[in-house]
mmCIF file of C-alpha atoms in Angstrom:
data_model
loop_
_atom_site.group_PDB
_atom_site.id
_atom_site.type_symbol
_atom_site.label_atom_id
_atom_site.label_comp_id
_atom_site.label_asym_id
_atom_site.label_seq_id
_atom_site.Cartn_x
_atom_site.Cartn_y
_atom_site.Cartn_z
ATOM 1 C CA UNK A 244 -37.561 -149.862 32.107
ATOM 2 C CA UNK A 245 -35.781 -146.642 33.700
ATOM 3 C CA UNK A 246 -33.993 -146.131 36.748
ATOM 4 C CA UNK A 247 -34.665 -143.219 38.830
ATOM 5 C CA UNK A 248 -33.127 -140.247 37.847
ATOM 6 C CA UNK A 249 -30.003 -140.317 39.096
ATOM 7 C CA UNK A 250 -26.720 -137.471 38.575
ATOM 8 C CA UNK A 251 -23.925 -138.960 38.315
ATOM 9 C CA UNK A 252 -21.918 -137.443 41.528
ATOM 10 C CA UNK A 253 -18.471 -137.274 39.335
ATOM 11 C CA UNK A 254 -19.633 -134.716 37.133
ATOM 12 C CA UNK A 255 -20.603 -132.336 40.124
ATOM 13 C CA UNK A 256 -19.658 -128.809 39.147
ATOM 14 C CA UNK A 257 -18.125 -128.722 42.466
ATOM 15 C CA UNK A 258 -15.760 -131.952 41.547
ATOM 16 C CA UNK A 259 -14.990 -130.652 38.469
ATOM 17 C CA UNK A 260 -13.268 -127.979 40.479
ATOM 18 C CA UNK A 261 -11.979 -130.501 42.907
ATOM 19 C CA UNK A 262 -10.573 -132.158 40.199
ATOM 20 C CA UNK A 263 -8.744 -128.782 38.677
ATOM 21 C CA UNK A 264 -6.926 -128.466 41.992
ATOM 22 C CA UNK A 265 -5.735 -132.156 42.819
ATOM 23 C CA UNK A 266 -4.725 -131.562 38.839
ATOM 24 C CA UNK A 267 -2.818 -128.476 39.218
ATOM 25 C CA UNK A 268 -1.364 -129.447 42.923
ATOM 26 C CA UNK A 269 -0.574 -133.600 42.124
ATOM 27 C CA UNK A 270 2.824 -132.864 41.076
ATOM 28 C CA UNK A 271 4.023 -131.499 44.471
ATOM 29 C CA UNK A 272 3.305 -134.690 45.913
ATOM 30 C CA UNK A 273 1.727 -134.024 48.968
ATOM 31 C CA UNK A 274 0.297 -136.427 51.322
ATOM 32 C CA UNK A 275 -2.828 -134.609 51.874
ATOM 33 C CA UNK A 276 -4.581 -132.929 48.806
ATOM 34 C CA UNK A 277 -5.387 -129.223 49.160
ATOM 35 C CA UNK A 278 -8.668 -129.701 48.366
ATOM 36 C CA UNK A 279 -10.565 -132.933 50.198
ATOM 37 C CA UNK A 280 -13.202 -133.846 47.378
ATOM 38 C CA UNK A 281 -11.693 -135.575 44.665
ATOM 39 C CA UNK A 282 -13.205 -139.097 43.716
ATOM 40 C CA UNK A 283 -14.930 -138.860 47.378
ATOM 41 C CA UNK A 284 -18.086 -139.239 45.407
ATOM 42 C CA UNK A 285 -17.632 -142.641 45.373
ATOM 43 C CA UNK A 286 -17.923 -142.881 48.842
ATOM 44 C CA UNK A 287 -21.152 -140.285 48.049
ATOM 45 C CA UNK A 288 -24.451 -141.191 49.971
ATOM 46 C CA UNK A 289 -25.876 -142.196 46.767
ATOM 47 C CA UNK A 290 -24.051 -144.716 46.252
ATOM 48 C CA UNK A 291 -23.557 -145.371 41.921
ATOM 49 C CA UNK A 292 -25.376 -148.786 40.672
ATOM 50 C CA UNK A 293 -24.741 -150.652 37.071
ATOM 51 C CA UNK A 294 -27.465 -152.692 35.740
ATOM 52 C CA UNK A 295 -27.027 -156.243 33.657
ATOM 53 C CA UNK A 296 -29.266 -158.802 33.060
ATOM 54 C CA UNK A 297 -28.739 -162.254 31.007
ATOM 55 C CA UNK A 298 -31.563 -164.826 30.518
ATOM 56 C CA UNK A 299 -32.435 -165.824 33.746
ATOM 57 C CA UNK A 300 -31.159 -162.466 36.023
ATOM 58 C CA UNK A 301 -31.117 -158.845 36.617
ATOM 59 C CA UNK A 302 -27.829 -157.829 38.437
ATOM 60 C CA UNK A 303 -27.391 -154.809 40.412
ATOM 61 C CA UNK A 304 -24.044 -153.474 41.224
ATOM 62 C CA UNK A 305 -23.082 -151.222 43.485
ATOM 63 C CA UNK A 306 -19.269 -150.142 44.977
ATOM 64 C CA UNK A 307 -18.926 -149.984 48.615
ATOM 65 C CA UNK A 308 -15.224 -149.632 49.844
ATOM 66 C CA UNK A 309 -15.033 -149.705 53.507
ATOM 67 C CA UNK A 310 -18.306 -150.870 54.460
ATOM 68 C CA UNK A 311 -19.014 -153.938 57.041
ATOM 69 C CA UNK A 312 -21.323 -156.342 55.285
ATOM 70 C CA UNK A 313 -23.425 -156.267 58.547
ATOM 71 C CA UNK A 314 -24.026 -152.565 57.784
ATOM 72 C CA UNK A 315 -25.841 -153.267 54.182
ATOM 73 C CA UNK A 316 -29.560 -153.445 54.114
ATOM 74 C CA UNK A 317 -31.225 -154.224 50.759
ATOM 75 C CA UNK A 318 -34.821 -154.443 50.398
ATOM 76 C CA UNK A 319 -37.058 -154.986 47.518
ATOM 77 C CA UNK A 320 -40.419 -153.374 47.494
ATOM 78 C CA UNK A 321 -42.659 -153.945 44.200
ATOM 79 C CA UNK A 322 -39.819 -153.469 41.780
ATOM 80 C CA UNK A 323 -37.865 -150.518 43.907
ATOM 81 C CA UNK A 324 -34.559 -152.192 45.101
ATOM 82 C CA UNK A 325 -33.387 -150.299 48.349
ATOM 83 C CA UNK A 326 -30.112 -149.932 49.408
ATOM 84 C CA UNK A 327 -29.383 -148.375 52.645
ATOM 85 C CA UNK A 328 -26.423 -148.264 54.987
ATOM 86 C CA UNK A 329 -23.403 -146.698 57.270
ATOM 87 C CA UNK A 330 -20.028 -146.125 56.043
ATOM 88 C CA UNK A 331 -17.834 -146.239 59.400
ATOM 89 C CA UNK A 332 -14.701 -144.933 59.287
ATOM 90 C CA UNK A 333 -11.654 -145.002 61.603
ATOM 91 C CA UNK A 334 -9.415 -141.604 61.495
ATOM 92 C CA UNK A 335 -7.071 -140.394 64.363
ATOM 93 C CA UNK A 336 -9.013 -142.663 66.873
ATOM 94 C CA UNK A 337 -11.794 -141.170 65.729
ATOM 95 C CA UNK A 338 -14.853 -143.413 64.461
ATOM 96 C CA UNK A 339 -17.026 -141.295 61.684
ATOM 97 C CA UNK A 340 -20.406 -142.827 60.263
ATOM 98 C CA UNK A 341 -21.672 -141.690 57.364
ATOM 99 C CA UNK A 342 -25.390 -143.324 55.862
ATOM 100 C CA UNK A 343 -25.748 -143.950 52.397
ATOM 101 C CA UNK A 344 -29.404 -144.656 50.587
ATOM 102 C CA UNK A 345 -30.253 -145.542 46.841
ATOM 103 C CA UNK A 346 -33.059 -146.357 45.081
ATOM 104 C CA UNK A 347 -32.960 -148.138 41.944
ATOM 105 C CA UNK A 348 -36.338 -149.010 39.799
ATOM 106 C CA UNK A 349 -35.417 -152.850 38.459
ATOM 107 C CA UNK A 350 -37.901 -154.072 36.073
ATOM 108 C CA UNK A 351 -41.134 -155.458 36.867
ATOM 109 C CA UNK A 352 -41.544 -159.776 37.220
ATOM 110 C CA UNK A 353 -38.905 -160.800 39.117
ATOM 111 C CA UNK A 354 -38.683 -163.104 41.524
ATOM 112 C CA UNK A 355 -38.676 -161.447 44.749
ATOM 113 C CA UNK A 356 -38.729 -164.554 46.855
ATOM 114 C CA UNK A 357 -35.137 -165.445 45.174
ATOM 115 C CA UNK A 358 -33.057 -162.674 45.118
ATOM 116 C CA UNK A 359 -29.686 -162.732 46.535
ATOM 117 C CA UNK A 360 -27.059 -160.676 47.856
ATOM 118 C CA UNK A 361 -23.184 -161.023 47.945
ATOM 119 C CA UNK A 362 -20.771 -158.651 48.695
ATOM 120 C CA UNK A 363 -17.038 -158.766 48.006
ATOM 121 C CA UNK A 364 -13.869 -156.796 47.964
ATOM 122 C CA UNK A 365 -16.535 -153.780 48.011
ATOM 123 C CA UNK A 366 -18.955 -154.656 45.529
ATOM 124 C CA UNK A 367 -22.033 -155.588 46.080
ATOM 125 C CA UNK A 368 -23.800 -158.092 43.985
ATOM 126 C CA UNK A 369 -27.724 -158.269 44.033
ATOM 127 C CA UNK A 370 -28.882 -160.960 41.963
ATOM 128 C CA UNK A 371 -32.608 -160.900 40.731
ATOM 129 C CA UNK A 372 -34.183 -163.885 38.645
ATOM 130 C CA UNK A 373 -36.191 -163.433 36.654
ATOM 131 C CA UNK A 374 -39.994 -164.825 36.804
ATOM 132 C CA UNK A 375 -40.602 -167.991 35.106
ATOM 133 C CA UNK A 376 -42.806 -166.436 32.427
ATOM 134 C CA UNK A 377 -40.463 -163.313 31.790
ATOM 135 C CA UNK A 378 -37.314 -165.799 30.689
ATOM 136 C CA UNK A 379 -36.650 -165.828 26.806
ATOM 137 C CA UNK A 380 -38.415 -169.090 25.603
ATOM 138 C CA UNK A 381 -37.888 -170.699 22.515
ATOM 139 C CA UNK A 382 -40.587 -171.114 20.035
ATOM 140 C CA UNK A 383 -40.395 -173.901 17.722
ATOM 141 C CA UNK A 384 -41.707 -173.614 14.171
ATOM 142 C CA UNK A 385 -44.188 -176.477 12.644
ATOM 143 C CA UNK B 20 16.108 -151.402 -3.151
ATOM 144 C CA UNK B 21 14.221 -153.639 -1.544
ATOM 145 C CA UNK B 22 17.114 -154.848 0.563
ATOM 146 C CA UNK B 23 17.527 -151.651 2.414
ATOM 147 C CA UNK B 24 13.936 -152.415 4.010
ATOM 148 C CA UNK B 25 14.232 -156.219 4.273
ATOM 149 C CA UNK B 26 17.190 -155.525 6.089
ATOM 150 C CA UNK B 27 15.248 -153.781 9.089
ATOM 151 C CA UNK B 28 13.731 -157.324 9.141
ATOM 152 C CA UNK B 29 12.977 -158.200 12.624
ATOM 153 C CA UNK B 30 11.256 -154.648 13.891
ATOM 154 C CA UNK B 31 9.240 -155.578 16.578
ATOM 155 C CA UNK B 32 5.396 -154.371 16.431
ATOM 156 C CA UNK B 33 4.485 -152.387 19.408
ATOM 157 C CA UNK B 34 1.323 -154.016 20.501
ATOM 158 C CA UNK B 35 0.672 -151.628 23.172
ATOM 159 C CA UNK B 36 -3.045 -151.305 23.850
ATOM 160 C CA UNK B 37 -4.072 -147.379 25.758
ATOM 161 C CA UNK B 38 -4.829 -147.952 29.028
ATOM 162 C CA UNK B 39 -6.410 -145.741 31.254
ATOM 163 C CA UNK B 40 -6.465 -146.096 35.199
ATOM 164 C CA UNK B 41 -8.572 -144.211 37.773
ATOM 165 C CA UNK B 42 -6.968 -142.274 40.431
ATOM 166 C CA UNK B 43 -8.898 -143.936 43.598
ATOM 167 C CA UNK B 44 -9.947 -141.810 46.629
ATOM 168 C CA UNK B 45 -7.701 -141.917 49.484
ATOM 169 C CA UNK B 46 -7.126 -140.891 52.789
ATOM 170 C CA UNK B 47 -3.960 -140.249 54.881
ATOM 171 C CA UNK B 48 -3.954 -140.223 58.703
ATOM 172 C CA UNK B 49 -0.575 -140.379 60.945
ATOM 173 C CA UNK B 50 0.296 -140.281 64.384
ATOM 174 C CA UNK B 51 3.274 -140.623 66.007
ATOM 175 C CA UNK B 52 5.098 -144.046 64.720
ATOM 176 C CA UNK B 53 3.168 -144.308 61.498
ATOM 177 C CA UNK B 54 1.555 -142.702 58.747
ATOM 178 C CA UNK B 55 -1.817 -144.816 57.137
ATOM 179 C CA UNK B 56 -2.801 -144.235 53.817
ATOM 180 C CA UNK B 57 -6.310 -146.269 53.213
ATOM 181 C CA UNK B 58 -6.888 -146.079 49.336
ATOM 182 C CA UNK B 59 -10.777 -147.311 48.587
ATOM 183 C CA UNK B 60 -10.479 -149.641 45.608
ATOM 184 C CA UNK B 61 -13.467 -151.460 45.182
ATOM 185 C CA UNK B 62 -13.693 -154.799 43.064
ATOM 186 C CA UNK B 63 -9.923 -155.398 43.755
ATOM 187 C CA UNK B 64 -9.020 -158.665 46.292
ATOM 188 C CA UNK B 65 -5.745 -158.727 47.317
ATOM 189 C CA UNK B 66 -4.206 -160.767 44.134
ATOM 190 C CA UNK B 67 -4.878 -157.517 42.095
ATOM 191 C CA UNK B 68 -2.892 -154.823 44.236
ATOM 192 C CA UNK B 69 1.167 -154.296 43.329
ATOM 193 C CA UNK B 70 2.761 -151.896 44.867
ATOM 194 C CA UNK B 71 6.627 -150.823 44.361
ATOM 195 C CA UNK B 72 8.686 -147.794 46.189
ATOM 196 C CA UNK B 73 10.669 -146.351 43.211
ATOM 197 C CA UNK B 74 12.948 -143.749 45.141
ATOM 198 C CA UNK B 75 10.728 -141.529 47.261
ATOM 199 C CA UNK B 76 7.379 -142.621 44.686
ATOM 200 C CA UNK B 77 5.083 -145.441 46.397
ATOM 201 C CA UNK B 78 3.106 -146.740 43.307
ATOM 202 C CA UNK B 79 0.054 -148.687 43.703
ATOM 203 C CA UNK B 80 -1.552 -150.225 40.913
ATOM 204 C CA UNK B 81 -5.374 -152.276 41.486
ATOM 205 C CA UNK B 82 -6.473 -154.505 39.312
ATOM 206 C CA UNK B 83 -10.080 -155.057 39.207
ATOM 207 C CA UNK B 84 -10.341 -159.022 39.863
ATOM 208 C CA UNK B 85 -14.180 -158.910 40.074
ATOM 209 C CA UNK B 86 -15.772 -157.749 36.717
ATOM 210 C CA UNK B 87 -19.107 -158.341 35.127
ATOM 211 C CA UNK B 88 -19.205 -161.800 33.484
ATOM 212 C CA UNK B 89 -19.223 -161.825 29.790
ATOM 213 C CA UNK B 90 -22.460 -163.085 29.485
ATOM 214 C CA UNK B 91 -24.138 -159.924 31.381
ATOM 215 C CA UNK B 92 -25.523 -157.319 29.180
ATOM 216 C CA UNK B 93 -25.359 -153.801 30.740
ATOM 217 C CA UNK B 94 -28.423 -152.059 30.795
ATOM 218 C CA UNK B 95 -27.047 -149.252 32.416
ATOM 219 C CA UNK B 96 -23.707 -148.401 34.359
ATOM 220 C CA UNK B 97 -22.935 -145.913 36.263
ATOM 221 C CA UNK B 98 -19.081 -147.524 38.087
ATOM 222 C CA UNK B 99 -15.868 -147.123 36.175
ATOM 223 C CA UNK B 100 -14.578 -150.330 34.741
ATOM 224 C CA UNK B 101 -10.928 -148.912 34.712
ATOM 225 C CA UNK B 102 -8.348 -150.394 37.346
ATOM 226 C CA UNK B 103 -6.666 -148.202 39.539
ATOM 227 C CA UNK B 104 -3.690 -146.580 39.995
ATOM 228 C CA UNK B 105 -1.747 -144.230 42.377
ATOM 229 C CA UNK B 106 1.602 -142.870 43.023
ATOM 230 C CA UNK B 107 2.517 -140.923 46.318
ATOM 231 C CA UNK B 108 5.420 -138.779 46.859
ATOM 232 C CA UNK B 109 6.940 -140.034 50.382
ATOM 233 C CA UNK B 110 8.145 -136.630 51.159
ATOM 234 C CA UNK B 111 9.036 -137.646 54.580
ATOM 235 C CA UNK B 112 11.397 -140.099 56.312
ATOM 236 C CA UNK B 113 9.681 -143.356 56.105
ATOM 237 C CA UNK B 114 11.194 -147.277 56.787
ATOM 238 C CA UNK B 115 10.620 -148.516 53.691
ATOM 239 C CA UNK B 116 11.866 -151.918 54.788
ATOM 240 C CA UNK B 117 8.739 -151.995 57.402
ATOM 241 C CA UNK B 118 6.026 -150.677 55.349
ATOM 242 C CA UNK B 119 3.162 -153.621 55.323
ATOM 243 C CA UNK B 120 -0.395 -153.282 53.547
ATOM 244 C CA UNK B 121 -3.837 -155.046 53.705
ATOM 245 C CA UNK B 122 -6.617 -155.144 51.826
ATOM 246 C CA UNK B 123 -10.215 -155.655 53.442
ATOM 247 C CA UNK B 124 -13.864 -155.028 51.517
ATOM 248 C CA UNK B 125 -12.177 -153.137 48.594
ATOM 249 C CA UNK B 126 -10.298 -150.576 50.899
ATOM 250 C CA UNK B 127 -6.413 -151.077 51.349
ATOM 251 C CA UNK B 128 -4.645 -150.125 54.052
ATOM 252 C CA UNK B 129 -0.611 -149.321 54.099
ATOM 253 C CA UNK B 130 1.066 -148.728 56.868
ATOM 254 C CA UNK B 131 3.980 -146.421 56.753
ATOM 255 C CA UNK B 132 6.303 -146.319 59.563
ATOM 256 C CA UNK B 133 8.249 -143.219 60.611
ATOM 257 C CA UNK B 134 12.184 -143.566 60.356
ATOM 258 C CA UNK B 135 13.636 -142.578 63.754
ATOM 259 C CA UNK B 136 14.826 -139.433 62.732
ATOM 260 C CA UNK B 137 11.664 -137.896 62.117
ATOM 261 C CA UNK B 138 10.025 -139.418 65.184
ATOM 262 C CA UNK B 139 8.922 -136.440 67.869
ATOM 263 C CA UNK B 140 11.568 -136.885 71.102
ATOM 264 C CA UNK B 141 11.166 -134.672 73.839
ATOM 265 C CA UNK B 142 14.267 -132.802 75.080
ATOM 266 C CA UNK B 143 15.153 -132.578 78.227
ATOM 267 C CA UNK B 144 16.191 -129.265 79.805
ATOM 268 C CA UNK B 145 18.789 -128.656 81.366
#
């Protein structure tokens, strides 16, 4: 089971320098930050995913401040799980869009005809059961 | 002997745990009667956000009111699991009385109204 390589958009050499300045400049507390950057990975195009499971699901988590739920598409193709979307954002009058795409590989037998979707205060939940045969049985001894 | 420590008795034990918040991404816009501050903190609902103006110093804190059951085991992460916190230095004139906030798909928004003084007039010439 592996996801596809993915680099984690904190630890960008250019954040790190990001992060130096909003470090070195916080205590002058100014509105805007000398340097835009800082933590705007989270809002990157690749959006970062966390991966559970318990004995019936896979889970899929991703963070999405700001975005419409009409704007999420999620698709499941074999065992790639798609995400795809627009950020829109509202500055000055001004509407910005910015798309956002991940792939993650989930692990093979699932369900596909069951998976689920729900997305609140920014997270995104994709639930995917697992098939029938994958689920932890219990074997009894005779 | 002994007494001289018994008599400290009651000391309280500090059961203060570390913490450690994330600074959250924000954004400030303003035009003329307000400034906005949107400050993207996923996985908080509205229950989970305090905010307090200490002197000039708005503080926002986020709680994260939407974390992985118990029962999930994580087979990888990539998203912080810290809550959130932020202070901003209002280093301009703002109505504190007036200021008003929302939270909407993880992102909230606080509106900061301008005090008169610092509102643009025009002058007339004379």
């Amino acid at each position: 089971m592996k996801l596809i390589r993915y680099k984690r958009p904190e630890l960008t050499a250019f954040d790190d320098i990001d992060r130096w300045f909003e470090e070195a400049f916080s205590n002058f507390g100014r509105w805007t930050s000398p340097i835009e950057g800082f933590t705007k990975s989270r809002l990157a195009a690749q959006p970062a995913a966390d991966l559970y499971e318990d004995d019936d699901n896979y889970y899929v988590r991703y963070e999405l401040p700001g975005v419409s739920k009409g704007d999420i598409k999620v698709e499941l193709e074999r065992n790639f799980l798609t995400l795809s979307g627009e950020r829109k954002e509202k500055s000055n009058g001004e509407e910005k869009s910015f798309s956002f795409n991940r792939v993650v590989t989930v692990p093979e037998g699932i369900d596909g005809n069951k998976v689920a979707a729900k997305f609140q205060d920014g997270l995104l939940t994709v639930t995917l059961p697992k098939a029938e045969e994958r689920k932890p049985k219990a074997i009894s001894v005779k | 002997m002994t007494t001289a420590i018994a008599n400290k008795g009651k000391t309280e034990v500090s059961t203060a745990q570390p913490e450690s918040y994330y600074k959250p991404y924000y954004n400030v816009d303003s035009n003329e009667k307000n400034y906005e501050v949107r400050v993207y903190i996923p996985g908080v609902s509205k229950s989970g956000v305090e905010m307090s103006v200490d002197d000039d110093i708005l503080s926002i804190t986020g709680t994260r009111t939407d974390q992985a059951p118990e029962g999930w085991k994580a087979l990888r992460r990539e998203l912080s699991q810290a809550n959130y916190r932020l202070q901003l230095q209002l280093n301009n004139e703002v109505d504190i009385e007036k200021i008003t906030a929302k939270v909407a798909d993880g992102v909230l928004t606080v509106h900061l109204p301008k005090s008169e003084a610092v509102k643009p007039r025009s002058i007339a010439v004379e």
